[in-house]
CSV table of C-alpha atoms in Angstrom, one decimal:
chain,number,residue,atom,x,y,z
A,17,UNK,CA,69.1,-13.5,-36.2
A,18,UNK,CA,68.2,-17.1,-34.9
A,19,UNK,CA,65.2,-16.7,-32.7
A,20,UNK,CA,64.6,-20.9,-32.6
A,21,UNK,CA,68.3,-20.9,-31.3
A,22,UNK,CA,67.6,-18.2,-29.1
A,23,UNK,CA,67.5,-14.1,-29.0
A,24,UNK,CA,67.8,-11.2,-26.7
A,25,UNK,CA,65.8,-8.2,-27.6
A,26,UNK,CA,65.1,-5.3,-25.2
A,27,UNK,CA,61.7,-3.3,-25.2
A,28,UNK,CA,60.4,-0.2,-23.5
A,29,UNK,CA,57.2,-1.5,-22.4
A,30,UNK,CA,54.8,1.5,-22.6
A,31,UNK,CA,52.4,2.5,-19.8
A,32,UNK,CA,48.9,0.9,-19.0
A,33,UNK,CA,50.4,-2.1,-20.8
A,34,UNK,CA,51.6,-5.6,-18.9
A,35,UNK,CA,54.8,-7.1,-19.8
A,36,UNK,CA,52.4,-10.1,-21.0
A,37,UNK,CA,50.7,-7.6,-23.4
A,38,UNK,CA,54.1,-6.7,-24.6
A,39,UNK,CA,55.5,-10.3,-25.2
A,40,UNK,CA,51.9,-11.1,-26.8
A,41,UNK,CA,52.5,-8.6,-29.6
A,42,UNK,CA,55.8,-9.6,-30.2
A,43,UNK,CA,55.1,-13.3,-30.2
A,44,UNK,CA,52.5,-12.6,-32.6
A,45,UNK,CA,54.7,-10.4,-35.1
A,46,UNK,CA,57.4,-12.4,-34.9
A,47,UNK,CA,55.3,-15.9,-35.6
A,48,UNK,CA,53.8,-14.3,-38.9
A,49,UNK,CA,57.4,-12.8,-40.4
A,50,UNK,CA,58.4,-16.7,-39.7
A,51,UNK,CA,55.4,-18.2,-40.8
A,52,UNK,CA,55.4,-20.5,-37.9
A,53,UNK,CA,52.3,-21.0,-35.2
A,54,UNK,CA,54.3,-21.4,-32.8
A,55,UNK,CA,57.7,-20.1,-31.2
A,56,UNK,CA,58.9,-19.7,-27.6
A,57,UNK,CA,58.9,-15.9,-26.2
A,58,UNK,CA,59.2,-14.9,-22.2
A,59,UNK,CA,60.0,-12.0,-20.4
A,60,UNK,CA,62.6,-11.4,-17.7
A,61,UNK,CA,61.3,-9.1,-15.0
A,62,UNK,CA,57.4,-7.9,-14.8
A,63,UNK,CA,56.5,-4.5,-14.8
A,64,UNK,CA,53.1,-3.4,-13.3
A,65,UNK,CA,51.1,-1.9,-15.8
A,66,UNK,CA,50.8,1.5,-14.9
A,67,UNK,CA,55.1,1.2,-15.1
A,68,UNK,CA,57.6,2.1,-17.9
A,69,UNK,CA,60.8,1.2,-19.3
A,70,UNK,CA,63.4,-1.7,-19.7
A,71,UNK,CA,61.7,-5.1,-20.4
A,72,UNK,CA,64.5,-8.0,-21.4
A,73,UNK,CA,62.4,-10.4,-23.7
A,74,UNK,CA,63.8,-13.9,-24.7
A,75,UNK,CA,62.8,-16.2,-27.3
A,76,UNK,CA,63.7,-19.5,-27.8
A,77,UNK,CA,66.6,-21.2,-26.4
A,78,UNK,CA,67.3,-18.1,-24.7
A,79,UNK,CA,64.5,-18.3,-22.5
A,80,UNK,CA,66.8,-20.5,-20.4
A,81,UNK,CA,68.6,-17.1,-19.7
A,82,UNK,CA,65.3,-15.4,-17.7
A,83,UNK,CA,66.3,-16.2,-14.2
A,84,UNK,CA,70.2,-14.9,-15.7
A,85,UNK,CA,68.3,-11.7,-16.0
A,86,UNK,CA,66.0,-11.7,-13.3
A,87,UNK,CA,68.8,-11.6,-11.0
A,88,UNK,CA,71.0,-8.6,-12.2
A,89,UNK,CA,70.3,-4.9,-10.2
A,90,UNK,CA,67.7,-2.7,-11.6
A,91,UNK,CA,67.4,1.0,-12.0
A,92,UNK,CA,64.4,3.2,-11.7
A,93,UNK,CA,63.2,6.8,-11.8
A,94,UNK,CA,59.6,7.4,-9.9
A,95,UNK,CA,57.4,10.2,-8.7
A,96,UNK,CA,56.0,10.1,-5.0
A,97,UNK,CA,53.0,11.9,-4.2
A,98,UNK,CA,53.3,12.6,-0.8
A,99,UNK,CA,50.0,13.3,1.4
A,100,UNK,CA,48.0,10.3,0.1
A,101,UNK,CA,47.9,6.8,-0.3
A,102,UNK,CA,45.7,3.9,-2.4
A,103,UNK,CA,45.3,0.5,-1.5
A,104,UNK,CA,47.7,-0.5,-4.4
A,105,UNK,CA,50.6,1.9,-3.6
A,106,UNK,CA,50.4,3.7,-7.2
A,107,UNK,CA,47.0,4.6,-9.4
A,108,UNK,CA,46.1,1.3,-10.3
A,109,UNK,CA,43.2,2.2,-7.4
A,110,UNK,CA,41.8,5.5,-6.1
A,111,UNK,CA,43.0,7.7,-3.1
A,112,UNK,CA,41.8,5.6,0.5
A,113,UNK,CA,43.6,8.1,3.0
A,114,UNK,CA,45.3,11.2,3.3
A,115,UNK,CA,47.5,12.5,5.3
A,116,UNK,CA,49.1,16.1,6.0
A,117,UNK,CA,52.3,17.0,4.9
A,118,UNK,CA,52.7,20.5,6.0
A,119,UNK,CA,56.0,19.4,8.3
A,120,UNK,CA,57.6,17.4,5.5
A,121,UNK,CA,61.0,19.7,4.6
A,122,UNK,CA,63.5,18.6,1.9
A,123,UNK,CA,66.1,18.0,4.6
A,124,UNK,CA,63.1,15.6,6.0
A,125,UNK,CA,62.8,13.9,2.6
A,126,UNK,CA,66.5,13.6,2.1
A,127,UNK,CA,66.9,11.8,5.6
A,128,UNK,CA,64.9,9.1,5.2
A,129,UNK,CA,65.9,8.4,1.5
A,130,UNK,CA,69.2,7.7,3.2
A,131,UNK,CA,67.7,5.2,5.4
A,132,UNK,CA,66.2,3.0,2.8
A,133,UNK,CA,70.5,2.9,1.3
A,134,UNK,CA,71.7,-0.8,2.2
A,135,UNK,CA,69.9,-3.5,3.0
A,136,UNK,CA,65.9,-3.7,4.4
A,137,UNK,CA,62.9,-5.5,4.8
A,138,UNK,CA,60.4,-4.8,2.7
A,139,UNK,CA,56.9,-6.4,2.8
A,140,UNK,CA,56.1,-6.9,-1.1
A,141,UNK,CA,51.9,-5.1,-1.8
A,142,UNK,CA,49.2,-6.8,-1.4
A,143,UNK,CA,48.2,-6.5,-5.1
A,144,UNK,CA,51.1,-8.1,-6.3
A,145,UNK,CA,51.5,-11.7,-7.9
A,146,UNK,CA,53.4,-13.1,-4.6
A,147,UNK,CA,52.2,-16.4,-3.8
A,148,UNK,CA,50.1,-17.3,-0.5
A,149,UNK,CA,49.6,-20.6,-0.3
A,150,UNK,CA,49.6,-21.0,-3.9
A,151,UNK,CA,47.3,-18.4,-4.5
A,152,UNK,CA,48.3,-14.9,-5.6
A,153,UNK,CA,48.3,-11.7,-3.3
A,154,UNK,CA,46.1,-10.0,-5.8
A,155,UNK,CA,43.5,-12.8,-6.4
A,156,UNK,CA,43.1,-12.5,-2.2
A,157,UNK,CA,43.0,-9.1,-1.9
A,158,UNK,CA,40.6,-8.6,-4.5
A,159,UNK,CA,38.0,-10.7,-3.0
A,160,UNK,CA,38.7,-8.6,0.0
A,161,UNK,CA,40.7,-11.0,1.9
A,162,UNK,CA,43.4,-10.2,4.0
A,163,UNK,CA,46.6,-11.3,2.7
A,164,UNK,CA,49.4,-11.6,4.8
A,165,UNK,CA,52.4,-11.3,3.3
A,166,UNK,CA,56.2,-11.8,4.9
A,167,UNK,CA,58.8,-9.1,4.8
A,168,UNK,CA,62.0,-10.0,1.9
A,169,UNK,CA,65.3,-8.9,2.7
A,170,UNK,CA,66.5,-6.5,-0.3
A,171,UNK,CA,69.2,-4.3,-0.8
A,172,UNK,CA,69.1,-0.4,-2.4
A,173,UNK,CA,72.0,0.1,-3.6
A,174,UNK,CA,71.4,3.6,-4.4
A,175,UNK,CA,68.5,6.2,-3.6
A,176,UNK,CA,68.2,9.5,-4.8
A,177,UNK,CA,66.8,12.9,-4.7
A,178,UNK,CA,66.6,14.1,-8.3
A,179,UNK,CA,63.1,16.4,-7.6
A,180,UNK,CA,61.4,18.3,-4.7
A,181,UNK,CA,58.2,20.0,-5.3
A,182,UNK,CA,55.8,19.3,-2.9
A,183,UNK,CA,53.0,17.1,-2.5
A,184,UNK,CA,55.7,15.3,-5.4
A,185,UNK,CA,59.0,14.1,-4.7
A,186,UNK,CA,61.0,11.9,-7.7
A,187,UNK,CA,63.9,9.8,-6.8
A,188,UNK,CA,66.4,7.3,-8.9
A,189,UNK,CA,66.3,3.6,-7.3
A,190,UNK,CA,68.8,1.6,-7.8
A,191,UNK,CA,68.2,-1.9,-6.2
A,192,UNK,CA,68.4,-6.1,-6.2
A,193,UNK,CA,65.9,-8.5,-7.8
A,194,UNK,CA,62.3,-8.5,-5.7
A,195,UNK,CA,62.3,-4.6,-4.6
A,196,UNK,CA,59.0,-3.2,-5.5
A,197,UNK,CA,59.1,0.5,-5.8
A,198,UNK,CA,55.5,0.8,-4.8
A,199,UNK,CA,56.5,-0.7,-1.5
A,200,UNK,CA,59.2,2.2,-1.2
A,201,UNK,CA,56.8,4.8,-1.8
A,202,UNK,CA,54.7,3.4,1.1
A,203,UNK,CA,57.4,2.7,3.1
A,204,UNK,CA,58.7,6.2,2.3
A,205,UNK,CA,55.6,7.7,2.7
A,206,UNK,CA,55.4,6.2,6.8
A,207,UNK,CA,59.0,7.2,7.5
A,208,UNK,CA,58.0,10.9,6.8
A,209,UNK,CA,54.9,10.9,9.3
A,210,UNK,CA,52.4,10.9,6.0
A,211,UNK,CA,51.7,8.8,3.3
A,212,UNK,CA,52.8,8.3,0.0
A,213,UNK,CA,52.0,6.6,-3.5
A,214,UNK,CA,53.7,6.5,-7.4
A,215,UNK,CA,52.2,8.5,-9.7
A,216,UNK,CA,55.2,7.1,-12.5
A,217,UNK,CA,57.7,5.0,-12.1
A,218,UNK,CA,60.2,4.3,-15.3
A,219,UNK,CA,62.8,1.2,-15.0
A,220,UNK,CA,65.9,2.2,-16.9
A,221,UNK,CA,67.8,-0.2,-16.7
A,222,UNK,CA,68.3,-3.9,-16.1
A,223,UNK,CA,72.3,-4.9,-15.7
A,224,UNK,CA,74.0,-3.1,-18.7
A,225,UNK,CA,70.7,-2.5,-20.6
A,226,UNK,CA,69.9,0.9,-20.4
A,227,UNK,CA,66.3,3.0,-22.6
A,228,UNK,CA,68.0,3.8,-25.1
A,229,UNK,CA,68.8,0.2,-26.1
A,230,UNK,CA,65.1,-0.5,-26.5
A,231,UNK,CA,62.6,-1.2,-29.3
A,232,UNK,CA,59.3,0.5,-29.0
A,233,UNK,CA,56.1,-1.8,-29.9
A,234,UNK,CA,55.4,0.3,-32.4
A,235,UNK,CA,58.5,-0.2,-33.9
A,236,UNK,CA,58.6,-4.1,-34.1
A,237,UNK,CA,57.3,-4.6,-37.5
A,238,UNK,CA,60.0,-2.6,-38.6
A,239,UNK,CA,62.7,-4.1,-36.5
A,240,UNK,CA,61.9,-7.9,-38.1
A,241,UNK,CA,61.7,-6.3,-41.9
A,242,UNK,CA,65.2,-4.8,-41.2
A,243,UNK,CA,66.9,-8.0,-39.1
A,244,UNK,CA,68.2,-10.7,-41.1
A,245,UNK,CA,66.7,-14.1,-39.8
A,246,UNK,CA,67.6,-18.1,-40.1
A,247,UNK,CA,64.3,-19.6,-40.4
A,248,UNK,CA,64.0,-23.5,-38.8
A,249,UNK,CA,64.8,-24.9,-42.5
A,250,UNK,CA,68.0,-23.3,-42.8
């Protein structure tokens, strides 16, 4: 493997971890089995932290190839809990509101996944790293500031029912570059008369990369004993 040249490796990020965290590690790893202090590594696609599954990381010359990435349909599997909502749309914060959800039937919940199919609006969450004015969403909203934010045009290609057991509800996603599922769950949540927040949300896949495809961070070490590699002097 030529990592200056450029490689494309595919990790399953784990939860309460950011994508940077995960690039970090394997940055670091694959610097020492190099012996270099220095080596281009970048991620195509962030995951929140409290978010599983398919990360694309590039390094080198391949790092032209994020945007490449960036732009192919994604896949995810996420649990709703219906009934209450937090500021952040999953558990990043705590519970602000709740909301009954006593008239909420599956036939309800399968109704208005089917209005979500195509394409939508979506206003992206306020804690996420969408730029105001060239700040980001979260650095306003953390200060308390109002940060308005413009609907994006998306399009959900696919949205279904895989679980019902209320307050919970778990649906696959498949969608285009820019959809955050958090928003869905909020959005979902308002269409059924209640609220609604992610409780997990698992991305498997990006284009043709599917979980199963993926190295785990504990397995990196590993991965580069194993992997044959052209050093810069060869």
């Amino acid at each position: 493997m030529d990592f200056f040249a450029g490689e494309v490796l595919y990790f399953n990020k784990p939860l309460d971890w950011t994508s940077f965290d995960l690039v970090s590690k394997f940055r670091n790893q694959l610097s020492k089995k190099l012996k270099v202090k220095k080596i281009k590594v970048g991620h195509a696609g962030t995951l929140d932290p409290k978010a599983t599954g398919v990360l694309i990381v590039c390094t080198g010359k391949a790092t032209k190839r994020i945007e490449e990435f960036q732009d192919q349909t994604k896949e995810y599997v996420a649990t709703l809990k219906l009934g209450a909502t937090t500021p952040s749309y999953d558990l990043e914060k705590e519970i602000d509101q709740t909301y009954p959800v006593d008239h909420i039937t599956l036939e309800k919940v399968e109704k208005v996944l089917s209005t979500f199919v195509g394409t939508i609006q979506q206003v992206p969450p306020v804690f996420s790293a969408c730029k105001i004015d060239g700040k980001r969403a979260y650095e306003i909203a953390r200060l308390g500031n109002e940060a308005p934010l413009k609907a994006k045009t998306l399009v959900i290609d696919a949205l279904e029912l895989l679980e019902y057991t209320l307050p919970e509800i778990k649906i696959r996603v498949v969608c285009s570059k820019g959809t955050y599922i958090r928003a869905l769950a909020r959005d979902i949540g308002i269409a059924l008369d209640s609220g609604a927040h992610l409780i997990a949300l698992e991305r498997t896949r990006i284009g043709q990369v599917t979980l199963d495809q993926c190295i785990c961070p504990d397995d990196i070490e590993t991965f580069l004993n194993r992997a044959t590699i052209i050093t810069e002097d060869q």
